[in-house]
CSV table of C-alpha atoms and ligand atoms in Angstrom, one decimal:
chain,number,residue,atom,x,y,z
A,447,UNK,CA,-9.3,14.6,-21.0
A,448,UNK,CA,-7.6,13.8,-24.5
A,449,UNK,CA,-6.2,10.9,-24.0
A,450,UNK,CA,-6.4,7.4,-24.8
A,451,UNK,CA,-9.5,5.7,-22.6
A,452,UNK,CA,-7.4,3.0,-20.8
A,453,UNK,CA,-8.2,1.3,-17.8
A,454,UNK,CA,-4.9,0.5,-15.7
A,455,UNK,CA,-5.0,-2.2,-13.1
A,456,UNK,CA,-1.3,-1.9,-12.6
A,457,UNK,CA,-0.2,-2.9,-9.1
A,458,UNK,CA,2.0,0.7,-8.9
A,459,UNK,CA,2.9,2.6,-9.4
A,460,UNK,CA,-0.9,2.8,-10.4
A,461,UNK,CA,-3.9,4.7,-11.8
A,462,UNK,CA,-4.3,8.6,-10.8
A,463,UNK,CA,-7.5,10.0,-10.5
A,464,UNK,CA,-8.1,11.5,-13.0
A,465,UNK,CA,-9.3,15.0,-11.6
A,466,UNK,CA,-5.6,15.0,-9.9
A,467,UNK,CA,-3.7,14.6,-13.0
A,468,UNK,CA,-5.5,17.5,-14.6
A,469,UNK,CA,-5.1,19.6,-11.5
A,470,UNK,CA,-1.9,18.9,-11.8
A,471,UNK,CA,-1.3,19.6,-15.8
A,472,UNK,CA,-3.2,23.0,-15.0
A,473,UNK,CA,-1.1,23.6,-12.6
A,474,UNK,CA,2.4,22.4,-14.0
A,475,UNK,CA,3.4,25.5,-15.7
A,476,UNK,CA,2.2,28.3,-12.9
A,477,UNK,CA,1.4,27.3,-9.5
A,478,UNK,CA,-1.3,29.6,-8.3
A,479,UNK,CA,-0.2,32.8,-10.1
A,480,UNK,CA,3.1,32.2,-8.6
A,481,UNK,CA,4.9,32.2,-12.3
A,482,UNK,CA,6.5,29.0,-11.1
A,483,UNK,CA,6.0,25.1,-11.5
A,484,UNK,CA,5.8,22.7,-8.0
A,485,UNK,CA,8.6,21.3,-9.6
A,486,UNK,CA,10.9,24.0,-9.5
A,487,UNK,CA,10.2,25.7,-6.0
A,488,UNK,CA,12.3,25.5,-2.8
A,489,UNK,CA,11.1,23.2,-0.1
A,490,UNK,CA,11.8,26.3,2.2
A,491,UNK,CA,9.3,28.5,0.5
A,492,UNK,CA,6.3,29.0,2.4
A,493,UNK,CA,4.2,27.5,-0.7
A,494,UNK,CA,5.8,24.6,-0.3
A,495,UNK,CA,5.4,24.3,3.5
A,496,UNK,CA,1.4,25.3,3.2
A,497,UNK,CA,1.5,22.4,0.8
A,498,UNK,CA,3.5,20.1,3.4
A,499,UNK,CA,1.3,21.2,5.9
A,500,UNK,CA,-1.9,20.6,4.2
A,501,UNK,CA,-1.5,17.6,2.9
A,502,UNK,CA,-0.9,16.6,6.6
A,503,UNK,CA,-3.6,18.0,7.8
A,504,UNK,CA,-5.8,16.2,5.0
A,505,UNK,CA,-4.2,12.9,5.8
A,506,UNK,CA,-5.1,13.1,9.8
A,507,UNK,CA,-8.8,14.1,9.1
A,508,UNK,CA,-8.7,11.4,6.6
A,509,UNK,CA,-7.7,9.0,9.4
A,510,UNK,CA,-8.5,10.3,12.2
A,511,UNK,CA,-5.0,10.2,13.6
A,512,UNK,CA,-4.6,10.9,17.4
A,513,UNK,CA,-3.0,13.8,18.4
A,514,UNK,CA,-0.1,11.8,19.9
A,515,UNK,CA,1.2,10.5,16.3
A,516,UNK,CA,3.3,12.4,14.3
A,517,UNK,CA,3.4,12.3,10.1
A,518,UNK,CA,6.6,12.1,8.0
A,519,UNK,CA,6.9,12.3,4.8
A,520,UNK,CA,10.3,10.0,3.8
A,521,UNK,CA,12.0,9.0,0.0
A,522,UNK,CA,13.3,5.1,0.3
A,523,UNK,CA,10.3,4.0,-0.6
A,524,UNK,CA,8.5,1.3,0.9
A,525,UNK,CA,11.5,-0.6,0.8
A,526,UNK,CA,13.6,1.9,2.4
A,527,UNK,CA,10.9,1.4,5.8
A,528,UNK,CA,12.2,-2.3,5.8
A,529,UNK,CA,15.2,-1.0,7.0
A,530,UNK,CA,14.3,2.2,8.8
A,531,UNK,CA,11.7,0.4,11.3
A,532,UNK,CA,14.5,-1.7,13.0
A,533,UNK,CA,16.9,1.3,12.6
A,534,UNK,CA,14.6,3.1,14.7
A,535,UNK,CA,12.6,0.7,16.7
A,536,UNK,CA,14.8,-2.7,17.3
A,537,UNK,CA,16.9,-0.4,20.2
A,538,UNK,CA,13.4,-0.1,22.4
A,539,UNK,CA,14.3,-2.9,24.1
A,540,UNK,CA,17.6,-4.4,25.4
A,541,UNK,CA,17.2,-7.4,23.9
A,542,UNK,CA,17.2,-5.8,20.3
A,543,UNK,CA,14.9,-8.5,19.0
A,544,UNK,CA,11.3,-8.1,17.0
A,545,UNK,CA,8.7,-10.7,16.1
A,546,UNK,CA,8.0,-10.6,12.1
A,547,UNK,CA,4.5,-12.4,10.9
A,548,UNK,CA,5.6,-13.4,7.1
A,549,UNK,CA,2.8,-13.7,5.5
A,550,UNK,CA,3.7,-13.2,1.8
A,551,UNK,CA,7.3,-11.7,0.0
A,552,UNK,CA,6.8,-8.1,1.6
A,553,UNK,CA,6.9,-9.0,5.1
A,554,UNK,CA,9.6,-12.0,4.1
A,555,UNK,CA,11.7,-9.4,2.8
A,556,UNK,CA,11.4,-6.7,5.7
A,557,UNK,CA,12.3,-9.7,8.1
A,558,UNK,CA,15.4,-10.1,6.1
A,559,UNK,CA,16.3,-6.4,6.5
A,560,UNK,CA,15.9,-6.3,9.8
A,561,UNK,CA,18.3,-9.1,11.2
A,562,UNK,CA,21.1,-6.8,9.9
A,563,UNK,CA,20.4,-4.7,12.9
A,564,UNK,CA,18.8,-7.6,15.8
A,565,UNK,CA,17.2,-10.4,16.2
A,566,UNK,CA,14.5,-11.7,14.4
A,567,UNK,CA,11.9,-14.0,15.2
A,568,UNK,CA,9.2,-15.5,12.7
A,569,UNK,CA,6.5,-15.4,15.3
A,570,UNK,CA,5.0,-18.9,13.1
A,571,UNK,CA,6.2,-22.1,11.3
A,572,UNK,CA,7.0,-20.9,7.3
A,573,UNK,CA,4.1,-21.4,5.3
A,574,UNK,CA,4.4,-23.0,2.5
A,575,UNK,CA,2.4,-21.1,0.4
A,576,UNK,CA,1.3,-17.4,1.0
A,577,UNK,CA,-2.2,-18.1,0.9
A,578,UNK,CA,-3.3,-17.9,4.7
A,579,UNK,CA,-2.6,-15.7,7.8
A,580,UNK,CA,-2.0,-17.9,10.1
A,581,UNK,CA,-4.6,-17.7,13.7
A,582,UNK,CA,-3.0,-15.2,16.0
A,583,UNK,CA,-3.8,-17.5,18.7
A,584,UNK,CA,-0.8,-19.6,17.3
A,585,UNK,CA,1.6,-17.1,16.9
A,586,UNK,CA,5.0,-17.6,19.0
A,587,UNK,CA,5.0,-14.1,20.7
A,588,UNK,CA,8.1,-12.9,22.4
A,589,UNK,CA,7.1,-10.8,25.6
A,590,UNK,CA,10.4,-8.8,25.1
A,591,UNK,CA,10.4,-8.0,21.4
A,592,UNK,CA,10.8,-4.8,20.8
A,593,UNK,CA,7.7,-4.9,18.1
A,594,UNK,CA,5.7,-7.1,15.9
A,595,UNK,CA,5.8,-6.5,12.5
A,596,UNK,CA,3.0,-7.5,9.7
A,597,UNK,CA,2.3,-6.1,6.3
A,598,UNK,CA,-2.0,-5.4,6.1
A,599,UNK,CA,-1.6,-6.3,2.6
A,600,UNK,CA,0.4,-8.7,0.8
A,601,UNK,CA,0.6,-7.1,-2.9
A,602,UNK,CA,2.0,-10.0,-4.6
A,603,UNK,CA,0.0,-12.7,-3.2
A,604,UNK,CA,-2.9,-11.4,-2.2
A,605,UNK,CA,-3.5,-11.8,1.2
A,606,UNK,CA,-5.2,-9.1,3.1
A,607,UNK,CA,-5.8,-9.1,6.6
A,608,UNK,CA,-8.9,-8.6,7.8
A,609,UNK,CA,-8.4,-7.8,12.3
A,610,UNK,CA,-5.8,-5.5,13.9
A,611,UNK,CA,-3.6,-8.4,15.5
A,612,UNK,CA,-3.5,-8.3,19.4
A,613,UNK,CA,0.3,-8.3,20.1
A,614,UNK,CA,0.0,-8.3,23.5
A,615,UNK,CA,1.0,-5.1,24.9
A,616,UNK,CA,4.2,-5.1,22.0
A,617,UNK,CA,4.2,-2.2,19.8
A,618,UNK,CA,2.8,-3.3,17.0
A,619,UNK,CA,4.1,-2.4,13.0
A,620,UNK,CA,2.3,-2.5,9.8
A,621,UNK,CA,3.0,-2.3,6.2
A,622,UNK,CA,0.2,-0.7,4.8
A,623,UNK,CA,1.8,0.4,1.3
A,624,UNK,CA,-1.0,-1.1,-0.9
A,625,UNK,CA,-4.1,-1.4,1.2
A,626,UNK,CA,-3.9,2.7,2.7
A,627,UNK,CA,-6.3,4.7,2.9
A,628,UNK,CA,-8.7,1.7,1.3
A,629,UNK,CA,-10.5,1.8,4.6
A,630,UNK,CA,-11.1,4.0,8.2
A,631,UNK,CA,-8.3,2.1,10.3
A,632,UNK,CA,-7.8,2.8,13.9
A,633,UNK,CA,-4.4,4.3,14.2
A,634,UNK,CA,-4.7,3.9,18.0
A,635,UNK,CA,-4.3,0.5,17.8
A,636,UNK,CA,-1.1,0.6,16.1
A,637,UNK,CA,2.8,2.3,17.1
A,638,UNK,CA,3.6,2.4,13.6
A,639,UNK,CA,2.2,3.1,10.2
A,640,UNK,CA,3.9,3.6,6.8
A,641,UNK,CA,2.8,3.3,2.9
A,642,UNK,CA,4.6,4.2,-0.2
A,643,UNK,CA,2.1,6.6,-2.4
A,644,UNK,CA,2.4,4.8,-5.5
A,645,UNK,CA,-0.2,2.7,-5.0
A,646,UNK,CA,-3.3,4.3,-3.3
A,647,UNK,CA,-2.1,7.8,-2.8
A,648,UNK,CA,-0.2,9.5,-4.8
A,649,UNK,CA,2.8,8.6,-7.2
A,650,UNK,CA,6.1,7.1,-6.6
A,651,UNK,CA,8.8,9.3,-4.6
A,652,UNK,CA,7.2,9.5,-1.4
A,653,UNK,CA,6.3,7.6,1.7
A,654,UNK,CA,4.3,8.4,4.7
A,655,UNK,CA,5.1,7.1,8.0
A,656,UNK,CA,2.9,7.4,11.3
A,657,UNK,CA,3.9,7.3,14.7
A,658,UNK,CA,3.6,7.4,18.1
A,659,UNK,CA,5.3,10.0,19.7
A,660,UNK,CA,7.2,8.0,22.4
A,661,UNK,CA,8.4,5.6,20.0
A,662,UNK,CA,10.6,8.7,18.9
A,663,UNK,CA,14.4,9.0,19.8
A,664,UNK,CA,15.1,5.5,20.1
A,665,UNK,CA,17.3,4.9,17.0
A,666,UNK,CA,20.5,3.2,16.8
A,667,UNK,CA,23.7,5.1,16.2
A,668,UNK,CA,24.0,3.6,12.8
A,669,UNK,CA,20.8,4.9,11.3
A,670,UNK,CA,21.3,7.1,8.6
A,671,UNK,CA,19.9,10.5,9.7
A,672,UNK,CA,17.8,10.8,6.6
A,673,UNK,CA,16.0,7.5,8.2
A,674,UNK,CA,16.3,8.9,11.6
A,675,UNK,CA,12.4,9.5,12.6
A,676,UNK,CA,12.9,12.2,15.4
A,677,UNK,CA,15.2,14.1,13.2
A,678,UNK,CA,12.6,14.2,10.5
A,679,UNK,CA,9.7,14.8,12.5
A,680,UNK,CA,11.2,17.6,14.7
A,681,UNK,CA,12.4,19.5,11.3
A,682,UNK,CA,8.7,18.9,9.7
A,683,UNK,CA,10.1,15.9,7.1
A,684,UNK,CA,12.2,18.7,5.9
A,685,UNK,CA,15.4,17.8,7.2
A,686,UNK,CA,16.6,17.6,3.8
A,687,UNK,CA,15.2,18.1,0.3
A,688,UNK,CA,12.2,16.0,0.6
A,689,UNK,CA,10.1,14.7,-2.0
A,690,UNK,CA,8.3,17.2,-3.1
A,691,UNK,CA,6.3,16.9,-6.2
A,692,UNK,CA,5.6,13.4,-4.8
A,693,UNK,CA,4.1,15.4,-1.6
A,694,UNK,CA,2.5,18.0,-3.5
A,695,UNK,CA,0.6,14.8,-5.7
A,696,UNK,CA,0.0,13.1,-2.5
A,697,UNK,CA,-1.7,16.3,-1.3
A,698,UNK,CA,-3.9,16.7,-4.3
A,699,UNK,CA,-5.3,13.1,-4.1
A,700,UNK,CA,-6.1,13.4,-0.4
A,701,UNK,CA,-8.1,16.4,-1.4
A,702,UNK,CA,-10.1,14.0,-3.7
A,703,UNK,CA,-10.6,11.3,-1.5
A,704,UNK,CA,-12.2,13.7,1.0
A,705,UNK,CA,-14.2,15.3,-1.7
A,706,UNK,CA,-15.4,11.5,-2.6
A,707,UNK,CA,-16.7,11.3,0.9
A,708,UNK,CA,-13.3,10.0,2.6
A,709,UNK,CA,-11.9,6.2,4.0
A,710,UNK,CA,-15.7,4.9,4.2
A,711,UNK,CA,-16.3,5.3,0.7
A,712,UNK,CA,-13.4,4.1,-0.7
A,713,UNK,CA,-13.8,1.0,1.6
A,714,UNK,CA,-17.6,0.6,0.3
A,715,UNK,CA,-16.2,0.8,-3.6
A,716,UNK,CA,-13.4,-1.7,-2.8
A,717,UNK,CA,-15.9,-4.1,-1.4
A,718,UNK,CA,-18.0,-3.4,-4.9
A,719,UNK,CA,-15.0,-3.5,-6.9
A,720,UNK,CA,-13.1,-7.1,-5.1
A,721,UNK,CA,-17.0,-8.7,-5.3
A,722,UNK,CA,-17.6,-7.9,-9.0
A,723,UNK,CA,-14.4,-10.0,-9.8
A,724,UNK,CA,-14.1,-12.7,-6.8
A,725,UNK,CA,-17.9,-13.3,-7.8
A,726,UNK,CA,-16.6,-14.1,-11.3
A,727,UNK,CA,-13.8,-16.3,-10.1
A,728,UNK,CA,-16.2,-18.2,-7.6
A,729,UNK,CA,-18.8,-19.0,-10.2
A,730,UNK,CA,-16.3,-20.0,-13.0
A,731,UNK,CA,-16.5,-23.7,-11.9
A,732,UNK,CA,-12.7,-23.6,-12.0
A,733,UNK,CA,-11.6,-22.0,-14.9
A,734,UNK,CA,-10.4,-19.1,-12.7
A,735,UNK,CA,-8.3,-20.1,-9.8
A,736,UNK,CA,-7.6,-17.8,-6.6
A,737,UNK,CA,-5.5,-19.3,-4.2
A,738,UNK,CA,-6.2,-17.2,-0.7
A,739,UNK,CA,-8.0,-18.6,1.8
A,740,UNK,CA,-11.3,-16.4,1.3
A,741,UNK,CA,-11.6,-14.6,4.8
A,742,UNK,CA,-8.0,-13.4,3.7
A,743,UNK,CA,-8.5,-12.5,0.2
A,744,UNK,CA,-7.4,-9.2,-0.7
A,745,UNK,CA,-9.9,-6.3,-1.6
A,746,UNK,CA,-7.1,-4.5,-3.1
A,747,UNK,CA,-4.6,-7.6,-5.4
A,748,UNK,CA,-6.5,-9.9,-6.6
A,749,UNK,CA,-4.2,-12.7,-8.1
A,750,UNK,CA,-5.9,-15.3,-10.0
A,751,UNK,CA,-5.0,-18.6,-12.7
A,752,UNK,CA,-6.6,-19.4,-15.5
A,753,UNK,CA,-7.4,-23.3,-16.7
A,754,UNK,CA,-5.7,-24.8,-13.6
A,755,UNK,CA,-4.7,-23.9,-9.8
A,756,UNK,CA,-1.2,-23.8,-11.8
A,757,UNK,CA,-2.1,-21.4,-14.8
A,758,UNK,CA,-2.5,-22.4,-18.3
A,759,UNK,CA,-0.1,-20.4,-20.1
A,760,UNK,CA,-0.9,-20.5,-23.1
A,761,UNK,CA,-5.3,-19.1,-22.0
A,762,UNK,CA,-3.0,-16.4,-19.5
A,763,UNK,CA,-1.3,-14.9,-22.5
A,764,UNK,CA,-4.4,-14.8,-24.7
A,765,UNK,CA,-6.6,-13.5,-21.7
A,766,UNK,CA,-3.9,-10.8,-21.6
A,767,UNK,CA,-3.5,-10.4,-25.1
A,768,UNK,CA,-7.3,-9.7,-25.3
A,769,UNK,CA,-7.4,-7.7,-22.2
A,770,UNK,CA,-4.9,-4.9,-23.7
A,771,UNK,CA,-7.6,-5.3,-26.9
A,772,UNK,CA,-10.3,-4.0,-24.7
A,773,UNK,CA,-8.2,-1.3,-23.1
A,774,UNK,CA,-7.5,-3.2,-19.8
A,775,UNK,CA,-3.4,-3.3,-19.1
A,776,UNK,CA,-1.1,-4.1,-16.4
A,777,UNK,CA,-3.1,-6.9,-15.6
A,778,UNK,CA,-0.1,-9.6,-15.6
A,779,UNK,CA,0.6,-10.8,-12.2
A,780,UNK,CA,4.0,-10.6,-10.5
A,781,UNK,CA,7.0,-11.8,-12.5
A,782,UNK,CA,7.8,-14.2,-9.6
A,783,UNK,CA,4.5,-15.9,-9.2
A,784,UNK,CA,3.0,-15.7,-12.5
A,785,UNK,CA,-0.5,-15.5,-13.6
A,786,UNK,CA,-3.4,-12.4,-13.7
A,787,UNK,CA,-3.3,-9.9,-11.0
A,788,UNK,CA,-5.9,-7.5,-11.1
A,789,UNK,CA,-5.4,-4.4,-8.8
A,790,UNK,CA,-8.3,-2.2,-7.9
A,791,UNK,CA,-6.8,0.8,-6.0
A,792,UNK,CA,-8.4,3.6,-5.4
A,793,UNK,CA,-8.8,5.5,-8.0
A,794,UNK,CA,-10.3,2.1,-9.9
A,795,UNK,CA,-13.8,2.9,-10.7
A,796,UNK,CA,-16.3,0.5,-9.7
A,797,UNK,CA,-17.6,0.6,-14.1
A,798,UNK,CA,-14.1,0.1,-14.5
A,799,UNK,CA,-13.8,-3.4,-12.5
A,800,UNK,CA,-17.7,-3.8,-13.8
A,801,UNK,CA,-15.5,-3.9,-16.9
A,802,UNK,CA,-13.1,-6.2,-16.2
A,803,UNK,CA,-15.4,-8.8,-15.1
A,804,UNK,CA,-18.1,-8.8,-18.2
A,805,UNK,CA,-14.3,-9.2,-20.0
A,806,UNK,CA,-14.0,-12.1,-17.7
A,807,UNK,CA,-17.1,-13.4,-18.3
A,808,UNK,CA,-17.2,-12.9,-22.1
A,809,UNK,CA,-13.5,-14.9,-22.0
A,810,UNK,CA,-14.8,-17.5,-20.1
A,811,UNK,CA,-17.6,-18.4,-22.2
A,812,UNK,CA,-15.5,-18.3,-25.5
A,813,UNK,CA,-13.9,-21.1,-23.4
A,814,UNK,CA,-17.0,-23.0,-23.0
A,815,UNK,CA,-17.1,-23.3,-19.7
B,1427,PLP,N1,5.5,-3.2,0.8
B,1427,PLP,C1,4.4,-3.5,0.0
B,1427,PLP,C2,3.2,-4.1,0.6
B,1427,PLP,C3,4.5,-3.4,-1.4
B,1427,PLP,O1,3.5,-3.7,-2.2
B,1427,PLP,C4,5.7,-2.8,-1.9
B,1427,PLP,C5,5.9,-2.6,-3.4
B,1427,PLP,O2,5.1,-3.0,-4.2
B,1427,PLP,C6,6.7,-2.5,-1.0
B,1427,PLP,C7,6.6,-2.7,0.3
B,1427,PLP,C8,8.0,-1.9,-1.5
B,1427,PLP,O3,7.8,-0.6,-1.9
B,1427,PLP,P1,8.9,0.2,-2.7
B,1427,PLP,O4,9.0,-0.4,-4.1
B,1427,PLP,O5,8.4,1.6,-2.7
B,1427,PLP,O6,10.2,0.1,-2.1
């Protein structure tokens, strides 16, 4: 490819594949013959809108998404969903109120967001660490929420959840920025759906939201029409200038997930890739540390400690020191809890985390332990 042989386990934005990135240079100059770059082509065109369409087309196969859901594609990022779900979805009941599960800083912070617009209730007691999720079965439901809100994948903490929760009959809302399209998921089971790109699917700029048709037209009269779901959906996510060399990235790593054999088989190398290193952590008689209960531990963040439950700074920074020797970078975990996080996306090779852990290994043992 001529360049460097590095392997990124940034937690996003993250590693391309590497077949879309060179796609992409080939194509950077001179779109198909057209004389002009993606970059530099009106979201009007009909190139543009075959690639829109495509790439929506290549994300409901992917998923299997019912008929009765409608894609956008929206810019706010991740982030900007925090506030767009109430915006859109607190008015579908009277009572204005939705149950939040906080099961790590993503979901704590979309809670935040969304008492601007109604009530919020933390459907469980704080935890005191973000290490558990905690048994549905406990969880304080409220019959006349107008959803229930949980992120699949805490990033920072590692927490993963492994079960669709049963809300009850309540339309139920998930964060899936850094765990989509890491598995088959039954969008059935869900009213809505969003993910930034810049972690499994694409690069930073874009962010897909799926939903159920009659969850449309409900928004309050505050939302900001760019945020305004049946507005974007009914004008294709091209209400405005959309994202669109985001999209048109998006579209080209669909195309290579599909040609890798789809959702099953990226599911079947993140099980390979999470085992090769939670094996490592597990039979390290304590010199690495991860905190997660292990039914919740996440396929996609792993966060880990080295020495002690509390990190050993001075082995993190030589573990990371050595790590960029050895090619391996981003691996330093979140600036607000510390530590290694290693995250194995989906365009993470399996040799690639095989990697990782014979580094872990090899540390280890220089360690004597
Ligand atoms: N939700 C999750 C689970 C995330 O991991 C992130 C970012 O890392 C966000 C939301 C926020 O996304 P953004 O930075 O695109 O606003």
């Amino acid at each position: 490819s001529g360049r460097k042989q590095i392997i990124n386990f940034g937690a996003g934005p993250a590693k391309l594949p590497l077949p879309v990135l060179l796609q992409a240079q080939k194509e950077l100059l001179d779109y198909k013959g057209l004389g002009i770059s993606v970059l530099e082509m009106s979201h009007r065109s009909s190139d543009f809108i075959k690639i829109v369409n495509t790439t929506e087309n290549d994300l409901r196969e992917l998923l299997n998404i019912p008929e009765n859901y409608k894609v956008i594609f929206l810019q706010g990022g991740g982030t900007g969903q925090f506030s767009a779900v109430p915006l859109n979805l607190i008015g579908l009941k009277e009572e204005r109120s939705a149950d939040y599960v906080v099961t790590g800083s993503w979901s704590a912070k979309a809670a935040i967001e969304a008492a601007k617009y109604g009530k919020v209730n933390i459907v469980h007691p704080k935890l005191d660490a973000y290490i558990t999720i905690p048994n549905p079965s406990s969880w304080n439901l409220n019959p006349n929420a107008s959803y229930v809100y949980c992120c699949a994948n805490e990033t920072l903490h590692g927490v993963e959840f492994p079960f669709v929760p049963d809300t009850k009959g309540t339309v139920l809302v998930c964060d899936m920025s850094s765990c989509f399209l890491s598995k088959p998921v039954d969008v059935s089971k869900f009213g809505l759906i969003f993910a930034g790109a810049q972690k499994n699917i694409g690069c930073a700029g874009v962010t897909v939201v799926i939903i159920r048709e009659d969850l449309l037209g409900f928004a309050l009269k505050e939302c900001p029409i760019v945020f305004d779901y049946k507005v974007q959906e009914s004008s294709n996510s091209l209400y405005n200038t959309p994202s669109t060399y985001s999209i048109y990235i998006m579209g080209l790593v669909l195309q290579w997930i599909k040609k890798c054999g789809g959702a099953q088989v990226m599911e079947q190398n993140s099980i390979a890739k999470s085992k090769l290193i939670y094996n490592v952590i597990d039979g390290s008689n304590g010199f690495y540390v991860s905190l997660p209960a292990s039914i919740y531990r996440s396929r996609m963040n792993i966060p880990f400690r080295i020495g002690n439950a509390n990190g050993d700074s001075i082995l993190e920074t030589e573990f990371l020191d050595k790590a960029a020797k050895h090619n391996m970078i981003s691996l330093k975990g979140h600036r607000s809890v510390g530590g290694i996080r290693a995250s194995l996306y989906n365009a993470v090779t399996v040799e690639e985390a095989q990697k990782l852990a014979e580094f872990m290994i090899d540390f280890m043992k220089e360690h004597h332990v």
